[in-house]
């Protein structure tokens, strides 16, 4: 890995490194290659999840089933390049469709299972989907009824299928689809960015981007042959279908997706399936560690935990190391970068694992720039820019709205880089709190608060204030048994951090508004807290 410029927050991967780490194949080819190498190894496992029927496939079986389903899609009239939406929770059928769509040269449109009719109408229209496969139920709602409501306004939506139709389609299909040539650089998946800002964007990702990033990230985390990887990311999220599914396939690991995260059921899976790794967000780990049955579990097979979506506090690192007996790493990325931009490694120090998001993934270049586009010196905060093989082909559904291979992707995230290329994410540009002209990082303040013994989880947000423009509010979920007050936590902060970073308000909640991928929806939290506290821009300031 190339060292960064000694005076500049820029980590440039040389051309030979980019070439050496590029995997030019489709996801359909990846599965066929895995079936040739590991035909009898379990590829996909759904067991010990009461809400769905048990299912499992070896790589040989999964490749055969996906090939038959690809042929069935062609028989239904779908053609290469057609967009097919998949709408449902983490059912086994989701993964079957992912591989079948890849093999058939079509484009998968990943839909959030929590969409309501207006959101569904937008995504199906925006993506140009010609067909949709849906779960029979999403919670207690009937997807078929919602689709029937919106379908008259989407003339291009020609086909509607249920997940329960798949067994019949597979049984009636020919053994293999017609041989077609698929460019690995072609768009395979359209992902809609999650609702932490409330504004979804269609992100186009290629076979090559997903395959390269999935393989390289799993290799960095030492997940390969013999690994049994349980993951909590939804399949409609890039961390699920875009990283963990191809990452497992390309490295010979067994994938064990969670249907829906519940702490006790996840612990059952980790224990009974002898999982060696878990990939998820901090809230999932905290929920498992706090579960009453945790200390009774035999988790001796566990070796690794990968944390995504949020920083790892020192306290959480220690709790995972002590409770699970594992190495803990964290990865940072976005939908636009196929899920992973940078990651920590096994041999990184505790400070690097808790205070940074690691170094660039192999073949990836990172630059920290100011608003004028100039690269900043080490240690200064600016917007992180990405260039690499996992980059999106573009926003929107039209293939002519493309990103050049040499273009940098502006992340919208504020970060800084040290002299060794380790990146620390400071927060979203739009989430920065500007208190009296002082820029305050919610992520930094959250990091301090997570060290408090009463804090199980926390979100720091800015609220309107007449005097300062914005003030800091910390919304805390307390650990079981804790009765710490807001004034207790404010006093604790005042002894440790600068006065202007101490939250003016500390509020408590039993649960946060969350995206399905496990991220806190801060824009919703701001609405809730502003209403609770009666705050508007005309509210008198506090000292």
Short mmCIF file of C-alpha atoms in Angstrom, two decimals:
data_model
loop_
_atom_site.label_atom_id
_atom_site.label_comp_id
_atom_site.label_asym_id
_atom_site.label_seq_id
_atom_site.Cartn_x
_atom_site.Cartn_y
_atom_site.Cartn_z
CA UNK A 1 0.00 0.00 0.00
CA UNK A 2 1.36 3.39 -1.00
CA UNK A 3 2.16 5.83 1.78
CA UNK A 4 0.39 9.20 1.55
CA UNK A 5 2.09 12.43 0.66
CA UNK A 6 3.94 13.52 3.82
CA UNK A 7 2.37 16.99 3.67
CA UNK A 8 -1.05 16.26 2.23
CA UNK A 9 -4.23 14.41 3.24
CA UNK A 10 -4.18 12.37 0.07
CA UNK A 11 -3.69 8.63 -0.29
CA UNK A 12 -3.22 7.70 -3.93
CA UNK A 13 -3.27 4.04 -4.98
CA UNK A 14 -0.71 3.52 -7.78
CA UNK A 15 -1.95 2.04 -11.07
CA UNK A 16 -0.26 -1.33 -10.43
CA UNK A 17 -2.09 -1.65 -7.08
CA UNK A 18 -5.41 -0.77 -8.68
CA UNK A 19 -4.87 -3.35 -11.42
CA UNK A 20 -3.72 -6.06 -9.00
CA UNK A 21 -6.82 -5.66 -6.84
CA UNK A 22 -9.42 -5.33 -9.61
CA UNK A 23 -11.74 -8.30 -10.11
CA UNK A 24 -13.33 -8.18 -13.53
CA UNK A 25 -16.19 -10.64 -13.31
CA UNK A 26 -19.96 -10.69 -12.95
CA UNK A 27 -21.69 -11.92 -9.80
CA UNK A 28 -23.15 -14.78 -11.81
CA UNK A 29 -19.66 -15.86 -12.84
CA UNK A 30 -18.51 -15.49 -9.23
CA UNK A 31 -21.15 -17.99 -8.09
CA UNK A 32 -20.32 -20.45 -10.88
CA UNK A 33 -16.62 -20.26 -9.99
CA UNK A 34 -17.44 -20.84 -6.31
CA UNK A 35 -19.54 -23.88 -7.26
CA UNK A 36 -16.55 -25.29 -9.16
CA UNK A 37 -14.15 -24.72 -6.27
CA UNK A 38 -16.39 -25.57 -3.29
CA UNK A 39 -19.40 -27.53 -4.60
CA UNK A 40 -20.22 -29.20 -1.26
CA UNK A 41 -19.57 -26.27 1.07
CA UNK A 42 -22.58 -24.50 2.58
CA UNK A 43 -23.03 -21.21 0.76
CA UNK A 44 -26.24 -19.80 2.22
CA UNK A 45 -27.93 -20.79 5.48
CA UNK A 46 -31.26 -19.78 7.02
CA UNK A 47 -31.82 -21.76 10.20
CA UNK A 48 -32.82 -20.99 13.80
CA UNK A 49 -35.00 -18.10 12.62
CA UNK A 50 -38.59 -18.83 13.73
CA UNK A 51 -40.21 -16.32 11.35
CA UNK A 52 -39.13 -18.20 8.19
CA UNK A 53 -38.82 -21.79 7.05
CA UNK A 54 -35.31 -23.28 7.37
CA UNK A 55 -33.31 -23.34 4.13
CA UNK A 56 -29.74 -23.95 3.08
CA UNK A 57 -27.78 -24.49 -0.12
CA UNK A 58 -24.27 -25.62 -0.90
CA UNK A 59 -22.40 -23.63 -3.54
CA UNK A 60 -23.15 -26.34 -6.09
CA UNK A 61 -26.85 -26.31 -5.24
CA UNK A 62 -27.09 -22.52 -5.13
CA UNK A 63 -25.47 -22.17 -8.56
CA UNK A 64 -27.85 -24.73 -10.06
CA UNK A 65 -30.95 -23.12 -8.54
CA UNK A 66 -29.87 -19.61 -9.57
CA UNK A 67 -29.21 -20.81 -13.14
CA UNK A 68 -32.67 -22.35 -13.39
CA UNK A 69 -34.26 -19.19 -12.01
CA UNK A 70 -32.30 -17.10 -14.52
CA UNK A 71 -33.75 -19.26 -17.29
CA UNK A 72 -37.22 -18.80 -15.79
CA UNK A 73 -36.82 -15.03 -15.94
CA UNK A 74 -36.01 -15.26 -19.63
CA UNK A 75 -39.02 -17.53 -20.13
CA UNK A 76 -41.23 -14.86 -18.52
CA UNK A 77 -40.13 -12.38 -21.17
CA UNK A 78 -37.44 -10.46 -19.31
CA UNK A 79 -34.47 -9.47 -21.42
CA UNK A 80 -30.88 -8.48 -20.59
CA UNK A 81 -30.81 -4.94 -19.23
CA UNK A 82 -34.36 -5.05 -17.86
CA UNK A 83 -34.77 -3.68 -14.35
CA UNK A 84 -36.34 -6.08 -11.83
CA UNK A 85 -37.28 -4.77 -8.37
CA UNK A 86 -37.01 -6.93 -5.26
CA UNK A 87 -39.18 -5.85 -2.32
CA UNK A 88 -39.07 -7.69 0.97
CA UNK A 89 -37.07 -8.46 4.12
CA UNK A 90 -34.04 -10.75 4.16
CA UNK A 91 -35.77 -13.84 2.79
CA UNK A 92 -33.76 -16.62 1.13
CA UNK A 93 -35.62 -15.80 -2.09
CA UNK A 94 -33.94 -12.38 -2.09
CA UNK A 95 -30.52 -13.98 -2.49
CA UNK A 96 -31.76 -16.45 -5.11
CA UNK A 97 -33.11 -13.55 -7.13
CA UNK A 98 -29.87 -11.58 -6.75
CA UNK A 99 -27.82 -14.35 -8.32
CA UNK A 100 -30.44 -15.21 -10.95
CA UNK A 101 -30.78 -11.60 -12.08
CA UNK A 102 -26.97 -11.38 -12.28
CA UNK A 103 -26.74 -14.54 -14.38
CA UNK A 104 -29.48 -13.34 -16.73
CA UNK A 105 -27.81 -9.98 -17.39
CA UNK A 106 -30.61 -7.95 -15.84
CA UNK A 107 -30.51 -5.14 -13.26
CA UNK A 108 -31.67 -5.60 -9.68
CA UNK A 109 -33.53 -2.67 -8.09
CA UNK A 110 -33.25 -3.04 -4.31
CA UNK A 111 -36.31 -1.66 -2.48
CA UNK A 112 -36.68 -0.79 1.18
CA UNK A 113 -39.29 -3.16 2.70
CA UNK A 114 -40.68 -0.27 4.78
CA UNK A 115 -41.72 1.74 1.71
CA UNK A 116 -45.28 2.97 1.63
CA UNK A 117 -47.25 3.55 -1.58
CA UNK A 118 -45.80 6.97 -2.49
CA UNK A 119 -42.23 5.79 -1.93
CA UNK A 120 -42.82 2.59 -3.88
CA UNK A 121 -44.37 4.51 -6.77
CA UNK A 122 -41.38 6.84 -6.88
CA UNK A 123 -38.76 4.06 -6.85
CA UNK A 124 -40.49 1.89 -9.45
CA UNK A 125 -41.04 4.87 -11.74
CA UNK A 126 -37.59 6.35 -11.18
CA UNK A 127 -35.78 3.05 -11.80
CA UNK A 128 -37.83 2.07 -14.85
CA UNK A 129 -38.57 -1.35 -13.34
CA UNK A 130 -40.39 -3.68 -15.70
CA UNK A 131 -41.12 -6.25 -12.99
CA UNK A 132 -41.20 -6.71 -9.23
CA UNK A 133 -40.81 -9.70 -6.92
CA UNK A 134 -42.29 -9.13 -3.46
CA UNK A 135 -42.61 -10.90 -0.12
CA UNK A 136 -46.07 -12.23 0.73
CA UNK A 137 -46.06 -10.17 3.92
CA UNK A 138 -43.93 -7.35 5.23
CA UNK A 139 -44.79 -7.22 8.91
CA UNK A 140 -48.58 -7.32 8.79
CA UNK A 141 -48.85 -5.41 5.49
CA UNK A 142 -49.68 -6.97 2.13
CA UNK A 143 -47.17 -5.85 -0.53
CA UNK A 144 -49.48 -7.16 -3.26
CA UNK A 145 -52.18 -4.71 -2.18
CA UNK A 146 -49.77 -1.77 -2.16
CA UNK A 147 -48.47 -2.70 -5.63
CA UNK A 148 -52.05 -2.95 -6.91
CA UNK A 149 -52.64 0.63 -5.70
CA UNK A 150 -49.66 2.11 -7.53
CA UNK A 151 -49.53 -0.08 -10.63
CA UNK A 152 -52.08 1.89 -12.72
CA UNK A 153 -49.73 4.88 -12.58
CA UNK A 154 -46.69 2.87 -13.73
CA UNK A 155 -47.38 1.67 -17.28
CA UNK A 156 -43.85 0.23 -17.64
CA UNK A 157 -44.40 -2.25 -14.78
CA UNK A 158 -45.38 -5.33 -16.78
CA UNK A 159 -44.87 -8.17 -14.29
CA UNK A 160 -45.67 -8.69 -10.60
CA UNK A 161 -44.54 -11.85 -8.79
CA UNK A 162 -44.55 -13.08 -5.21
CA UNK A 163 -41.60 -14.75 -3.52
CA UNK A 164 -43.89 -17.77 -3.17
CA UNK A 165 -43.97 -18.04 -6.98
CA UNK A 166 -40.27 -18.92 -7.10
CA UNK A 167 -40.46 -22.68 -6.43
CA UNK A 168 -42.85 -23.13 -9.36
CA UNK A 169 -40.75 -20.95 -11.65
CA UNK A 170 -37.59 -22.85 -10.76
CA UNK A 171 -39.23 -26.27 -11.17
CA UNK A 172 -40.60 -25.38 -14.59
CA UNK A 173 -37.44 -23.80 -15.98
CA UNK A 174 -34.88 -25.21 -18.34
CA UNK A 175 -31.56 -26.21 -16.79
CA UNK A 176 -29.68 -23.09 -17.86
CA UNK A 177 -30.31 -19.69 -19.44
CA UNK A 178 -29.17 -18.91 -22.93
CA UNK A 179 -25.49 -17.98 -22.96
CA UNK A 180 -25.15 -14.21 -22.99
CA UNK A 181 -22.17 -11.91 -22.78
CA UNK A 182 -22.31 -9.56 -19.77
CA UNK A 183 -19.83 -6.72 -19.35
CA UNK A 184 -18.61 -6.74 -15.71
CA UNK A 185 -18.57 -2.93 -15.89
CA UNK A 186 -22.30 -2.83 -16.63
CA UNK A 187 -24.77 -1.73 -13.99
CA UNK A 188 -26.05 -4.68 -11.99
CA UNK A 189 -27.73 -3.07 -9.00
CA UNK A 190 -29.64 0.12 -8.25
CA UNK A 191 -29.61 1.00 -4.57
CA UNK A 192 -31.53 3.88 -3.02
CA UNK A 193 -29.57 5.73 -0.37
CA UNK A 194 -30.98 5.24 3.13
CA UNK A 195 -33.19 7.82 4.77
CA UNK A 196 -30.91 9.52 7.30
CA UNK A 197 -31.44 12.77 5.37
CA UNK A 198 -34.91 11.95 4.03
CA UNK A 199 -33.88 12.37 0.37
CA UNK A 200 -33.30 9.07 -1.52
CA UNK A 201 -30.96 8.91 -4.50
CA UNK A 202 -30.64 6.09 -6.99
CA UNK A 203 -27.06 4.77 -7.00
CA UNK A 204 -25.97 2.53 -9.87
CA UNK A 205 -23.37 -0.13 -9.04
CA UNK A 206 -21.63 -2.48 -11.47
CA UNK A 207 -20.84 -6.18 -11.17
CA UNK A 208 -17.14 -5.32 -11.12
CA UNK A 209 -17.48 -2.71 -8.37
CA UNK A 210 -19.42 -5.03 -6.07
CA UNK A 211 -17.26 -8.08 -6.75
CA UNK A 212 -13.97 -6.22 -6.24
CA UNK A 213 -15.04 -4.45 -3.05
CA UNK A 214 -16.70 -7.53 -1.58
CA UNK A 215 -13.70 -9.76 -2.22
CA UNK A 216 -11.12 -7.26 -0.98
CA UNK A 217 -12.96 -6.26 2.17
CA UNK A 218 -13.53 -9.90 3.20
CA UNK A 219 -9.85 -10.63 2.59
CA UNK A 220 -8.85 -7.73 4.82
CA UNK A 221 -11.08 -9.09 7.55
CA UNK A 222 -9.64 -12.61 7.08
CA UNK A 223 -13.03 -14.06 6.19
CA UNK A 224 -12.63 -16.94 3.79
CA UNK A 225 -12.76 -20.72 3.52
CA UNK A 226 -14.22 -22.09 6.75
CA UNK A 227 -15.68 -18.74 7.85
CA UNK A 228 -19.33 -18.72 8.84
CA UNK A 229 -20.45 -15.12 8.62
CA UNK A 230 -23.70 -13.93 10.17
CA UNK A 231 -24.64 -10.41 9.11
CA UNK A 232 -27.34 -8.01 10.18
CA UNK A 233 -27.46 -5.62 7.24
CA UNK A 234 -30.66 -5.71 5.17
CA UNK A 235 -30.31 -7.18 1.70
CA UNK A 236 -31.75 -4.02 0.14
CA UNK A 237 -28.77 -2.23 1.74
CA UNK A 238 -25.33 -2.21 0.13
CA UNK A 239 -23.86 -3.83 3.25
CA UNK A 240 -26.05 -6.90 2.67
CA UNK A 241 -26.52 -7.69 -1.02
CA UNK A 242 -23.69 -5.45 -2.16
CA UNK A 243 -20.91 -6.52 0.20
CA UNK A 244 -21.65 -9.56 2.34
CA UNK A 245 -23.27 -11.73 -0.34
CA UNK A 246 -20.51 -11.28 -2.96
CA UNK A 247 -17.79 -11.10 -0.29
CA UNK A 248 -18.72 -14.52 1.08
CA UNK A 249 -19.09 -16.07 -2.37
CA UNK A 250 -15.75 -14.82 -3.68
CA UNK A 251 -13.85 -16.04 -0.62
CA UNK A 252 -15.54 -19.38 0.00
CA UNK A 253 -17.30 -18.36 3.22
CA UNK A 254 -20.78 -19.36 4.37
CA UNK A 255 -23.32 -16.51 4.53
CA UNK A 256 -25.95 -16.50 7.29
CA UNK A 257 -28.15 -13.44 6.76
CA UNK A 258 -30.50 -12.36 9.54
CA UNK A 259 -34.12 -12.25 8.47
CA UNK A 260 -34.77 -9.45 10.97
CA UNK A 261 -32.42 -8.53 13.81
CA UNK A 262 -33.53 -9.60 17.26
CA UNK A 263 -30.89 -9.97 19.95
CA UNK A 264 -31.98 -13.37 21.28
CA UNK A 265 -32.47 -14.93 17.84
CA UNK A 266 -29.13 -13.59 16.62
CA UNK A 267 -27.42 -15.09 19.65
CA UNK A 268 -29.16 -18.39 18.89
CA UNK A 269 -27.73 -18.32 15.35
CA UNK A 270 -24.22 -17.38 16.48
CA UNK A 271 -24.25 -20.21 19.03
CA UNK A 272 -26.07 -23.02 17.20
CA UNK A 273 -24.49 -22.41 13.79
CA UNK A 274 -20.96 -22.03 15.25
CA UNK A 275 -20.57 -18.69 13.50
CA UNK A 276 -17.03 -17.36 13.32
CA UNK A 277 -17.92 -13.76 12.45
CA UNK A 278 -20.67 -11.18 12.80
CA UNK A 279 -21.10 -8.03 10.71
CA UNK A 280 -23.47 -5.34 11.92
CA UNK A 281 -23.93 -1.93 13.50
CA UNK A 282 -23.12 -0.95 17.11
CA UNK A 283 -26.77 -0.95 18.19
CA UNK A 284 -26.99 -4.66 17.35
CA UNK A 285 -23.88 -5.50 19.35
CA UNK A 286 -25.04 -3.46 22.33
CA UNK A 287 -28.42 -5.20 22.27
CA UNK A 288 -26.76 -8.65 22.29
CA UNK A 289 -24.29 -7.71 25.02
CA UNK A 290 -27.15 -6.37 27.17
CA UNK A 291 -29.40 -9.41 26.61
CA UNK A 292 -30.02 -11.39 29.84
CA UNK A 293 -28.95 -14.66 28.20
CA UNK A 294 -25.66 -13.38 26.83
CA UNK A 295 -23.41 -14.76 29.59
CA UNK A 296 -24.94 -18.22 29.22
CA UNK A 297 -24.08 -18.52 25.52
CA UNK A 298 -21.35 -20.69 24.04
CA UNK A 299 -19.80 -18.36 21.50
CA UNK A 300 -16.42 -20.05 21.43
CA UNK A 301 -16.44 -20.35 17.62
CA UNK A 302 -16.55 -16.57 17.22
CA UNK A 303 -13.35 -14.94 15.98
CA UNK A 304 -14.24 -11.61 14.39
CA UNK A 305 -16.74 -8.77 14.60
CA UNK A 306 -16.94 -6.17 11.84
CA UNK A 307 -18.71 -2.95 12.75
CA UNK A 308 -20.18 -0.70 10.08
CA UNK A 309 -22.36 2.37 10.02
CA UNK A 310 -20.93 4.09 13.11
CA UNK A 311 -17.65 4.47 15.04
CA UNK A 312 -16.50 1.92 17.60
CA UNK A 313 -16.13 3.38 21.08
CA UNK A 314 -13.37 2.13 23.36
CA UNK A 315 -16.02 0.81 25.73
CA UNK A 316 -17.77 -1.17 22.98
CA UNK A 317 -14.44 -2.52 21.74
CA UNK A 318 -13.60 -3.81 25.22
CA UNK A 319 -17.07 -5.24 25.79
CA UNK A 320 -16.92 -7.14 22.49
CA UNK A 321 -13.40 -8.37 23.11
CA UNK A 322 -14.27 -9.54 26.62
CA UNK A 323 -17.80 -10.80 25.95
CA UNK A 324 -17.42 -12.41 22.52
CA UNK A 325 -13.69 -13.10 22.75
CA UNK A 326 -13.05 -11.68 19.30
CA UNK A 327 -11.03 -9.25 17.24
CA UNK A 328 -13.05 -6.13 16.40
CA UNK A 329 -12.62 -4.07 13.26
CA UNK A 330 -14.65 -1.34 11.68
CA UNK A 331 -15.23 -0.32 8.11
CA UNK A 332 -16.35 2.96 6.60
CA UNK A 333 -18.05 3.35 3.28
CA UNK A 334 -21.12 4.43 1.38
CA UNK A 335 -23.59 3.06 -1.10
CA UNK A 336 -21.71 5.09 -3.71
CA UNK A 337 -18.48 3.14 -3.00
CA UNK A 338 -20.01 -0.37 -2.89
CA UNK A 339 -20.07 -0.26 0.89
CA UNK A 340 -16.40 0.00 1.87
CA UNK A 341 -13.95 2.87 1.41
CA UNK A 342 -11.61 2.28 4.34
CA UNK A 343 -11.21 -0.29 7.08
CA UNK A 344 -9.13 -1.09 10.11
CA UNK A 345 -7.09 -4.30 10.10
CA UNK A 346 -6.32 -7.02 12.63
CA UNK A 347 -2.96 -5.60 13.62
CA UNK A 348 -4.09 -2.00 14.12
CA UNK A 349 -3.79 -0.52 17.59
CA UNK A 350 -6.68 0.06 19.96
CA UNK A 351 -6.48 3.79 19.30
CA UNK A 352 -6.63 3.21 15.55
CA UNK A 353 -9.64 0.90 15.90
CA UNK A 354 -11.59 3.31 18.10
CA UNK A 355 -10.48 6.72 16.88
CA UNK A 356 -10.29 6.07 13.12
CA UNK A 357 -12.00 4.12 10.36
CA UNK A 358 -8.69 2.69 9.21
CA UNK A 359 -6.89 3.07 5.91
CA UNK A 360 -8.07 2.92 2.31
CA UNK A 361 -9.09 -0.47 0.93
CA UNK A 362 -6.60 -1.85 -1.60
CA UNK A 363 -6.82 -0.03 -4.92
CA UNK A 364 -8.72 2.90 -3.39
CA UNK A 365 -7.56 6.52 -3.32
CA UNK A 366 -8.77 8.99 -0.69
CA UNK A 367 -8.38 12.77 -0.48
CA UNK A 368 -9.54 15.25 2.17
CA UNK A 369 -10.44 18.56 0.53
CA UNK A 370 -11.79 21.97 1.49
CA UNK A 371 -14.82 23.63 -0.11
CA UNK A 372 -12.62 25.02 -2.88
CA UNK A 373 -11.46 21.52 -3.83
CA UNK A 374 -7.93 21.93 -2.44
CA UNK A 375 -6.32 19.00 -0.62
CA UNK A 376 -5.78 19.80 3.05
CA UNK A 377 -2.73 19.13 5.26
CA UNK A 378 -2.79 16.17 7.63
CA UNK A 379 -5.03 16.61 10.65
CA UNK A 380 -7.31 19.23 9.10
CA UNK A 381 -10.99 18.53 8.56
CA UNK A 382 -12.57 18.59 5.12
CA UNK A 383 -14.79 16.55 2.83
CA UNK A 384 -13.63 13.02 2.01
CA UNK A 385 -13.35 12.18 -1.69
CA UNK A 386 -13.12 8.65 -3.11
CA UNK A 387 -11.70 7.16 -6.28
CA UNK A 388 -11.50 3.41 -6.80
CA UNK A 389 -12.87 0.23 -8.32
CA UNK A 390 -15.96 0.21 -6.08
CA UNK A 391 -17.20 3.59 -7.26
CA UNK A 392 -20.74 3.90 -8.55
CA UNK A 393 -21.35 4.23 -12.25
CA UNK A 394 -23.54 7.23 -11.46
CA UNK A 395 -26.62 8.66 -9.76
CA UNK A 396 -30.02 8.17 -11.32
CA UNK A 397 -31.32 5.37 -13.49
CA UNK A 398 -29.96 6.45 -16.87
CA UNK A 399 -26.70 4.81 -17.90
CA UNK A 400 -25.63 7.95 -19.78
CA UNK A 401 -25.46 9.81 -16.45
CA UNK A 402 -22.07 8.25 -15.76
CA UNK A 403 -19.08 8.77 -13.52
CA UNK A 404 -15.72 8.51 -15.29
CA UNK A 405 -13.22 5.98 -13.96
CA UNK A 406 -10.91 8.90 -13.17
CA UNK A 407 -13.55 10.99 -11.41
CA UNK A 408 -13.51 11.51 -7.68
CA UNK A 409 -16.73 10.92 -5.74
CA UNK A 410 -17.51 13.54 -3.10
CA UNK A 411 -18.76 11.66 -0.04
CA UNK A 412 -20.56 14.41 1.83
CA UNK A 413 -18.69 13.20 4.92
CA UNK A 414 -16.27 15.36 6.89
CA UNK A 415 -13.04 13.62 7.81
CA UNK A 416 -9.37 14.09 8.58
CA UNK A 417 -6.34 11.97 7.73
CA UNK A 418 -3.16 11.41 9.73
CA UNK A 419 0.36 10.93 8.42
CA UNK A 420 -0.09 7.16 8.09
CA UNK A 421 -3.26 7.48 6.03
CA UNK A 422 -5.71 6.59 8.82
CA UNK A 423 -9.03 8.34 8.27
CA UNK A 424 -11.26 9.68 11.05
CA UNK A 425 -14.86 10.46 10.12
CA UNK A 426 -16.02 13.63 11.83
CA UNK A 427 -19.62 13.68 10.60
CA UNK A 428 -21.87 14.60 7.71
CA UNK A 429 -21.43 18.06 6.25
CA UNK A 430 -25.13 18.68 6.71
CA UNK A 431 -25.08 17.38 10.30
CA UNK A 432 -22.40 19.69 11.62
CA UNK A 433 -23.65 21.79 14.51
CA UNK A 434 -22.72 25.45 14.19
CA UNK A 435 -22.99 26.97 17.67
CA UNK A 436 -22.26 30.67 17.70
CA UNK A 437 -19.99 30.30 14.68
CA UNK A 438 -18.13 27.31 16.16
CA UNK A 439 -18.30 24.08 14.12
CA UNK A 440 -19.03 21.14 16.40
CA UNK A 441 -18.84 17.50 15.34
CA UNK A 442 -21.72 15.30 16.57
CA UNK A 443 -19.58 12.20 16.03
CA UNK A 444 -16.81 13.57 18.26
CA UNK A 445 -19.23 14.42 21.09
CA UNK A 446 -20.93 11.03 20.73
CA UNK A 447 -17.52 9.40 21.10
CA UNK A 448 -16.98 11.11 24.45
CA UNK A 449 -20.47 10.30 25.70
CA UNK A 450 -20.13 6.60 24.88
CA UNK A 451 -17.38 6.44 27.50
CA UNK A 452 -19.94 7.24 30.24
CA UNK A 453 -20.89 4.13 32.19
CA UNK A 454 -24.62 4.89 31.94
CA UNK A 455 -24.72 5.39 28.16
CA UNK A 456 -25.72 2.37 26.08
CA UNK A 457 -26.14 4.43 22.92
CA UNK A 458 -26.33 8.11 22.04
CA UNK A 459 -27.12 10.47 19.19
CA UNK A 460 -26.00 14.10 19.21
CA UNK A 461 -28.03 16.57 17.19
CA UNK A 462 -28.27 20.32 16.71
CA UNK A 463 -31.44 22.15 17.76
CA UNK A 464 -32.47 25.71 16.88
CA UNK A 465 -31.56 28.52 19.27
CA UNK A 466 -32.07 32.30 19.04
CA UNK A 467 -28.78 33.25 20.65
CA UNK A 468 -26.36 30.71 19.17
CA UNK A 469 -28.19 29.61 16.03
CA UNK A 470 -27.88 25.99 17.14
CA UNK A 471 -27.29 24.23 20.42
CA UNK A 472 -26.16 20.71 21.23
CA UNK A 473 -28.65 18.06 22.33
CA UNK A 474 -27.60 14.54 23.34
CA UNK A 475 -30.29 11.87 23.15
CA UNK A 476 -29.26 8.94 25.33
CA UNK A 477 -30.43 5.37 25.70
CA UNK A 478 -29.35 4.34 29.18
CA UNK A 479 -27.91 0.96 30.08
CA UNK A 480 -30.26 -1.36 31.97
CA UNK A 481 -30.41 -0.45 35.64
CA UNK A 482 -28.94 3.03 35.23
CA UNK A 483 -30.74 6.06 36.68
CA UNK A 484 -28.21 8.73 35.64
CA UNK A 485 -29.86 12.10 35.10
CA UNK A 486 -29.26 14.65 32.40
CA UNK A 487 -27.47 16.92 34.86
CA UNK A 488 -25.24 14.02 35.93
CA UNK A 489 -24.16 13.45 32.35
CA UNK A 490 -23.69 17.18 31.66
CA UNK A 491 -21.50 17.53 34.76
CA UNK A 492 -19.45 14.51 33.67
CA UNK A 493 -18.97 16.09 30.22
CA UNK A 494 -18.00 19.45 31.70
CA UNK A 495 -15.03 17.83 33.42
CA UNK A 496 -13.75 16.29 30.19
CA UNK A 497 -14.57 18.39 27.13
CA UNK A 498 -14.68 22.04 26.13
CA UNK A 499 -17.60 24.05 27.46
CA UNK A 500 -19.16 24.71 24.05
CA UNK A 501 -19.22 20.95 23.31
CA UNK A 502 -21.15 20.10 26.48
CA UNK A 503 -24.76 19.35 25.49
CA UNK A 504 -27.21 22.02 26.60
CA UNK A 505 -29.85 19.32 26.66
CA UNK A 506 -29.53 15.65 27.61
CA UNK A 507 -32.72 13.78 26.84
CA UNK A 508 -33.50 10.09 27.23
CA UNK A 509 -35.21 7.57 24.99
CA UNK A 510 -35.93 3.85 25.03
CA UNK A 511 -35.47 3.60 21.27
CA UNK A 512 -34.27 5.72 18.38
CA UNK A 513 -35.94 6.24 15.01
CA UNK A 514 -33.88 3.94 12.81
CA UNK A 515 -33.36 3.09 9.19
CA UNK A 516 -33.73 -0.63 8.38
CA UNK A 517 -29.94 -0.79 8.09
CA UNK A 518 -29.60 0.20 11.77
CA UNK A 519 -28.64 3.88 11.43
CA UNK A 520 -30.24 6.53 13.61
CA UNK A 521 -32.44 8.90 11.61
CA UNK A 522 -31.19 12.17 13.02
CA UNK A 523 -33.54 14.36 11.01
CA UNK A 524 -36.49 12.59 12.66
CA UNK A 525 -34.83 12.81 16.06
CA UNK A 526 -34.43 16.57 15.58
CA UNK A 527 -38.15 16.87 14.89
CA UNK A 528 -39.02 14.82 17.98
CA UNK A 529 -36.70 16.70 20.32
CA UNK A 530 -37.61 20.14 18.99
CA UNK A 531 -41.27 19.35 19.69
CA UNK A 532 -40.51 17.82 23.09
CA UNK A 533 -38.46 20.82 24.21
CA UNK A 534 -40.59 23.46 22.47
CA UNK A 535 -37.58 24.81 20.59
CA UNK A 536 -37.69 27.00 17.50
CA UNK A 537 -35.22 29.45 16.00
CA UNK A 538 -36.92 32.13 18.13
CA UNK A 539 -36.29 30.27 21.38
CA UNK A 540 -34.17 32.20 23.86
CA UNK A 541 -30.60 30.94 24.09
CA UNK A 542 -28.96 29.46 27.15
CA UNK A 543 -25.54 30.15 28.61
#
